[in-house]
Amino acid sequence: LLATPSPDTFLSAPVFREAMATHLLLPSPCCQNLVGKTTGYRNTMVDVFGANVMCATLPFDTCRSCHNDVQRGLVARANDARVEVEAEVFGLFRDIIPAAVLVEGGGLHTVRERSGCIPDLRLGFQVSFRDRRSDYIPRRGRPSGNPGDQADPLPAPRPAQRLTQGPTTRYLAELKCINAGPSRYPRGEANSRDKQVDRRARALPAEYKGKLAPIDQQYYQTAPGVTGPLVQRLESLGELLCFVVGAFSEVSEDLERVIRAMAESRVLYLSRESGRTLSDNQAGLILSQYRRRLSCLFTRSAASCLLSRVGHLGEGAKECAARRRVAMAEEERTRKEAEAFYAAHVRGRGRWAGL
């Protein structure tokens, strides 16, 4: 919010008002005239902060647009840092899924089902990753809410190290954007050092295995609790980086590590290009620039998503979405009809071909 406006950090007036209200924990300006109106989802009402609007199931892909904006921003920063990057990684498990279920009418119907799971990103770094902090996985038991209790000491800062280039190490990454709902931001944990975004990130590896394990059990007769071929492939691909962006633009531990690694990769690239080693001050400027641009991106995406979802409340938006689904279904039917006509034209029409 304090960044100088530029093509990468610009915030429009409505977006800036929403972002500033969220930062100061003030009521949302765009929801003031709609407070008390039903969202159309589980009998919830529009609240003054817009949390119910962000958590409701509404027509149109506003949340997916927010996710894709963040994904494109990370890809842009990776390209700027000369980091190997691939978005929407298809085909990682397709070769070990039985071919009989991949054809039309098989057990797996959609493209995503036939792919097992599709990671959002695959990144290749030539710099070493920093380790996660010691309290990334908290101890068992609820954290104490007593202000007098002593918290665990923070780890000592690592001394500055000269960057060295090594072989490319590739990682799969999954990106999630969470909203300020009761499941992600429960009450009574204000004094806990366990961040909500880290709690969500720790659940992602199990969700990946949960997508692949049913395929192993159904088509490879793998017993429950036994690692099947697809889960073995996932484990062989190395560490899964879990990127989570919170409702207040905070990020998970892995995303912070990746931002730092991107900045270090950019420093290595500039050092090779100029033929001299960059100073620590110049490396710090690059890291601060990446953090500032991505922070503005996260804030702009979340505020734009809320502004878009406010316009999708009510029965009119549902009727509009229904008309769009009918139009899309008609377009798909027309496309399949054209494909069938062309296939019949190429193959010929059997004994009627000469008529």
XYZ file of C-alpha atoms in Angstrom:
355
model
C 0.000 0.000 0.000
C 2.992 2.311 0.473
C 4.608 1.367 -2.842
C 5.211 4.059 -5.435
C 2.702 3.587 -8.291
C 4.202 1.864 -11.315
C 2.908 -0.562 -13.983
C 3.567 -3.447 -11.539
C 2.440 -1.797 -8.287
C -0.484 0.343 -9.479
C -3.747 0.050 -7.524
C -6.932 1.636 -8.825
C -9.010 3.772 -6.465
C -11.659 1.101 -5.681
C -8.986 -1.546 -5.182
C -6.940 0.753 -2.945
C -9.965 1.532 -0.774
C -10.711 -2.171 -0.308
C -7.078 -3.011 0.392
C -6.689 -0.194 2.930
C -9.919 -1.202 4.690
C -8.690 -4.801 4.911
C -5.312 -3.679 6.240
C -6.900 -1.510 8.939
C -9.639 -4.089 9.724
C -12.336 -1.607 8.747
C -15.686 -2.386 7.052
C -15.503 -3.006 3.335
C -16.604 0.082 1.333
C -18.189 -1.962 -1.467
C -20.353 -3.996 0.943
C -21.877 -1.125 2.923
C -25.022 -0.873 0.803
C -25.478 -4.669 0.713
C -25.167 -5.566 4.409
C -27.921 -7.997 5.369
C -28.634 -9.099 1.821
C -28.547 -12.833 1.217
C -25.596 -14.248 -0.703
C -27.612 -17.183 -2.022
C -25.271 -19.705 -0.361
C -26.311 -21.634 2.760
C -28.539 -18.817 3.998
C -25.550 -16.559 4.661
C -25.832 -12.778 4.633
C -23.473 -10.096 3.421
C -21.395 -8.895 6.372
C -19.677 -5.558 6.805
C -16.216 -6.974 6.040
C -17.199 -8.989 2.948
C -15.914 -12.290 4.375
C -19.155 -14.141 3.648
C -19.105 -12.826 0.079
C -15.604 -14.187 -0.461
C -16.461 -17.585 1.076
C -19.805 -18.068 -0.694
C -20.203 -20.250 -3.777
C -21.192 -17.797 -6.508
C -21.483 -18.099 -10.295
C -18.571 -17.219 -12.576
C -14.900 -17.975 -11.942
C -13.853 -15.023 -9.802
C -11.759 -17.114 -7.399
C -10.090 -18.890 -10.303
C -9.293 -15.514 -11.865
C -7.642 -14.443 -8.597
C -5.661 -17.693 -8.522
C -4.570 -17.299 -12.149
C -3.489 -13.684 -11.594
C -1.196 -14.782 -8.772
C 0.090 -17.692 -10.844
C 0.910 -15.451 -13.810
C 2.692 -13.025 -11.489
C 4.898 -15.796 -10.111
C 5.665 -17.011 -13.626
C 6.603 -13.467 -14.675
C 8.967 -13.082 -11.730
C 10.514 -16.491 -12.440
C 11.129 -15.546 -16.076
C 12.668 -12.264 -14.968
C 15.003 -14.171 -12.633
C 15.901 -16.688 -15.393
C 14.383 -19.524 -13.369
C 13.109 -22.557 -15.239
C 9.315 -22.470 -14.879
C 6.346 -24.378 -16.293
C 2.702 -23.667 -15.463
C -0.056 -26.310 -15.295
C 2.180 -29.377 -15.528
C 0.213 -31.994 -17.486
C 1.142 -35.623 -18.069
C 3.177 -36.450 -14.974
C 1.148 -39.591 -14.241
C -0.579 -40.256 -17.556
C 1.886 -42.926 -18.704
C 1.195 -45.207 -15.713
C -2.596 -44.827 -15.726
C -4.186 -47.836 -17.520
C -4.958 -46.995 -21.152
C -8.398 -48.599 -20.967
C -9.736 -45.857 -18.692
C -8.307 -42.992 -20.771
C -10.464 -43.570 -23.848
C -13.896 -42.065 -24.366
C -16.334 -43.787 -22.023
C -13.643 -45.027 -19.651
C -13.661 -44.665 -15.909
C -11.915 -41.259 -15.968
C -14.037 -38.681 -17.751
C -12.319 -35.279 -17.529
C -8.825 -34.204 -18.526
C -7.826 -33.612 -14.906
C -9.055 -37.040 -13.844
C -7.062 -38.649 -16.657
C -3.960 -36.763 -15.530
C -4.182 -37.875 -11.891
C -3.327 -34.443 -10.564
C -1.949 -31.328 -12.244
C 0.502 -29.208 -10.214
C 0.216 -25.479 -10.723
C 3.945 -24.915 -11.284
C 7.235 -26.716 -11.835
C 10.287 -24.644 -10.923
C 13.964 -25.344 -11.527
C 16.518 -23.518 -9.362
C 20.285 -23.421 -9.588
C 20.575 -21.945 -6.096
C 20.114 -23.796 -2.835
C 16.909 -23.357 -0.857
C 16.928 -22.063 2.679
C 15.602 -24.481 5.257
C 12.173 -24.021 6.765
C 12.121 -22.442 10.190
C 12.255 -24.777 13.180
C 8.636 -24.179 14.258
C 7.097 -24.652 10.771
C 5.484 -27.862 12.040
C 4.246 -27.001 15.566
C 4.278 -29.367 18.487
C 1.175 -31.378 19.278
C -1.469 -29.724 21.447
C -3.170 -26.353 21.281
C -0.898 -23.350 21.738
C -1.234 -21.575 25.036
C -3.192 -18.326 25.025
C -1.645 -17.079 28.251
C 0.333 -13.893 27.524
C 2.726 -14.737 30.371
C 3.952 -17.964 28.826
C 7.360 -17.901 27.214
C 7.393 -18.564 23.477
C 10.037 -20.639 21.777
C 13.076 -18.534 20.863
C 13.443 -17.537 17.251
C 16.271 -19.211 15.315
C 19.453 -17.211 14.972
C 19.847 -15.420 11.614
C 22.052 -17.190 9.116
C 25.307 -15.465 8.196
C 25.611 -14.013 4.722
C 26.880 -16.520 2.162
C 28.246 -16.023 -1.317
C 25.893 -17.373 -3.953
C 27.105 -20.331 -5.958
C 25.576 -21.874 -9.057
C 24.855 -25.585 -9.004
C 22.875 -28.123 -11.008
C 19.226 -27.382 -11.649
C 16.936 -28.866 -9.011
C 13.271 -29.078 -10.000
C 10.329 -28.807 -7.653
C 6.589 -29.158 -8.083
C 4.487 -26.401 -6.551
C 0.819 -26.008 -5.676
C -0.791 -22.591 -5.236
C -3.800 -21.810 -3.060
C -5.512 -18.539 -2.155
C -7.533 -18.625 1.056
C -10.219 -16.274 2.368
C -11.056 -15.055 5.854
C -13.541 -17.812 6.660
C -13.991 -19.664 9.963
C -12.302 -22.807 8.639
C -9.102 -21.005 7.604
C -9.035 -18.268 10.260
C -10.604 -19.816 13.399
C -11.121 -17.746 16.486
C -9.107 -18.125 19.667
C -5.686 -18.406 18.021
C -4.586 -14.795 18.017
C -1.603 -15.569 20.260
C -0.495 -18.585 18.246
C 2.655 -18.378 16.153
C 1.252 -20.973 13.757
C 0.231 -18.973 10.694
C -3.014 -19.830 8.950
C -1.282 -19.974 5.579
C 1.280 -22.457 6.912
C -1.492 -24.586 8.387
C -3.170 -24.712 4.978
C 0.155 -25.424 3.259
C 0.919 -28.418 5.471
C -2.329 -30.073 4.311
C -1.494 -29.909 0.581
C 0.843 -32.967 0.314
C -1.832 -35.207 1.846
C -4.407 -33.792 -0.579
C -2.163 -34.671 -3.523
C -1.808 -38.238 -2.316
C -5.562 -38.332 -1.695
C -6.171 -37.648 -5.398
C -3.847 -40.419 -6.586
C -4.534 -43.121 -4.005
C -8.116 -43.866 -5.242
C -6.781 -44.434 -8.773
C -4.190 -46.871 -7.401
C -6.833 -48.693 -5.393
C -9.346 -48.900 -8.247
C -7.131 -49.812 -11.214
C -4.080 -51.399 -9.551
C -5.941 -53.104 -6.688
C -3.641 -51.444 -4.164
C -4.706 -52.133 -0.595
C -5.616 -49.127 1.588
C -2.536 -47.793 3.319
C -0.175 -49.298 0.731
C 1.754 -47.044 -1.618
C 0.672 -47.576 -5.225
C 2.430 -46.720 -8.510
C 0.974 -43.206 -8.818
C 1.809 -42.243 -5.243
C 5.307 -43.676 -5.726
C 5.733 -41.469 -8.799
C 4.629 -38.432 -6.781
C 7.106 -39.205 -3.994
C 9.906 -39.692 -6.538
C 9.404 -36.179 -7.907
C 10.836 -34.651 -4.759
C 9.587 -32.003 -2.381
C 6.222 -30.380 -3.072
C 6.365 -26.627 -2.562
C 3.136 -25.395 -0.984
C 2.309 -21.790 -1.914
C -0.552 -20.214 0.033
C -1.613 -16.563 -0.129
C -3.796 -15.426 2.756
C -6.703 -13.030 2.962
C -4.396 -10.278 4.259
C -1.686 -10.870 1.612
C 0.472 -12.932 3.945
C 2.297 -15.870 2.398
C 3.345 -19.334 3.478
C 6.881 -20.329 4.372
C 7.552 -22.068 1.055
C 6.455 -19.052 -0.978
C 8.766 -16.807 1.017
C 11.614 -19.254 0.371
C 10.859 -19.236 -3.364
C 10.752 -15.430 -3.538
C 14.169 -15.315 -1.923
C 15.481 -18.006 -4.276
C 14.149 -16.055 -7.282
C 15.968 -12.951 -6.086
C 19.185 -14.938 -5.641
C 18.774 -16.403 -9.131
C 18.350 -12.896 -10.520
C 21.547 -11.849 -8.731
C 23.438 -14.765 -10.277
C 22.137 -13.871 -13.734
C 23.161 -10.223 -13.405
C 26.565 -11.282 -12.088
C 27.152 -13.515 -15.123
C 25.906 -10.817 -17.489
C 28.021 -8.003 -16.063
C 31.076 -10.106 -15.213
C 31.252 -8.879 -11.614
C 29.825 -9.966 -8.298
C 26.912 -7.914 -7.023
C 27.129 -6.501 -3.532
C 24.820 -7.484 -0.682
C 23.100 -4.104 -0.956
C 22.239 -4.706 -4.615
C 20.988 -8.213 -3.802
C 18.819 -6.756 -1.038
C 17.347 -4.228 -3.467
C 16.355 -6.999 -5.865
C 14.744 -8.995 -3.052
C 12.807 -5.963 -1.801
C 11.653 -5.207 -5.350
C 10.326 -8.747 -5.810
C 8.557 -8.653 -2.467
C 6.999 -5.265 -3.231
C 5.735 -6.297 -6.666
C 4.308 -9.588 -5.479
C 2.755 -8.010 -2.407
C 0.950 -5.488 -4.617
C -0.132 -8.334 -6.875
C -1.590 -10.339 -3.968
C -3.401 -7.286 -2.612
C -4.762 -6.262 -6.006
C -5.974 -9.780 -6.816
C -7.831 -10.213 -3.515
C -9.481 -6.786 -3.646
C -10.455 -7.185 -7.318
C -11.962 -10.584 -6.515
C -14.179 -9.059 -3.810
C -15.285 -6.240 -6.101
C -16.197 -8.745 -8.799
C -18.083 -11.054 -6.452
C -20.230 -8.222 -5.111
C -21.697 -7.870 -8.607
C -22.551 -11.581 -8.712
C -24.985 -11.587 -5.799
C -28.686 -12.197 -6.282
C -30.923 -14.211 -8.556
C -30.058 -12.196 -11.662
C -26.458 -13.416 -11.593
C -27.635 -17.031 -11.225
C -29.945 -16.699 -14.224
C -27.150 -15.123 -16.253
C -24.812 -17.980 -15.312
C -27.490 -20.520 -16.303
C -27.875 -18.874 -19.718
C -24.119 -18.967 -20.173
C -24.014 -22.675 -19.324
C -26.723 -23.354 -21.901
C -24.777 -21.397 -24.522
C -21.566 -23.271 -23.708
C -23.355 -26.621 -23.906
C -24.789 -25.683 -27.311
C -21.352 -24.631 -28.513
C -19.878 -27.953 -27.351
C -22.654 -29.902 -29.086
C -22.036 -27.983 -32.327
C -18.300 -28.691 -32.109
C -18.832 -32.429 -31.630
C -21.296 -32.498 -34.520
C -18.717 -30.834 -36.777
C -16.055 -33.334 -35.685
C -18.367 -36.272 -36.400
C -19.258 -34.901 -39.863
C -15.585 -34.395 -40.737
C -14.657 -37.897 -39.509
C -17.435 -39.404 -41.624
C -16.258 -37.374 -44.623
C -12.659 -38.607 -44.244
C -13.553 -42.272 -43.707
C -16.267 -42.321 -46.345
C -19.832 -43.432 -45.885
C -19.543 -47.172 -46.545
C -21.818 -48.581 -49.207
C -23.464 -45.164 -49.592
C -20.199 -43.436 -50.493
C -20.825 -43.471 -54.258
C -24.383 -42.199 -54.076
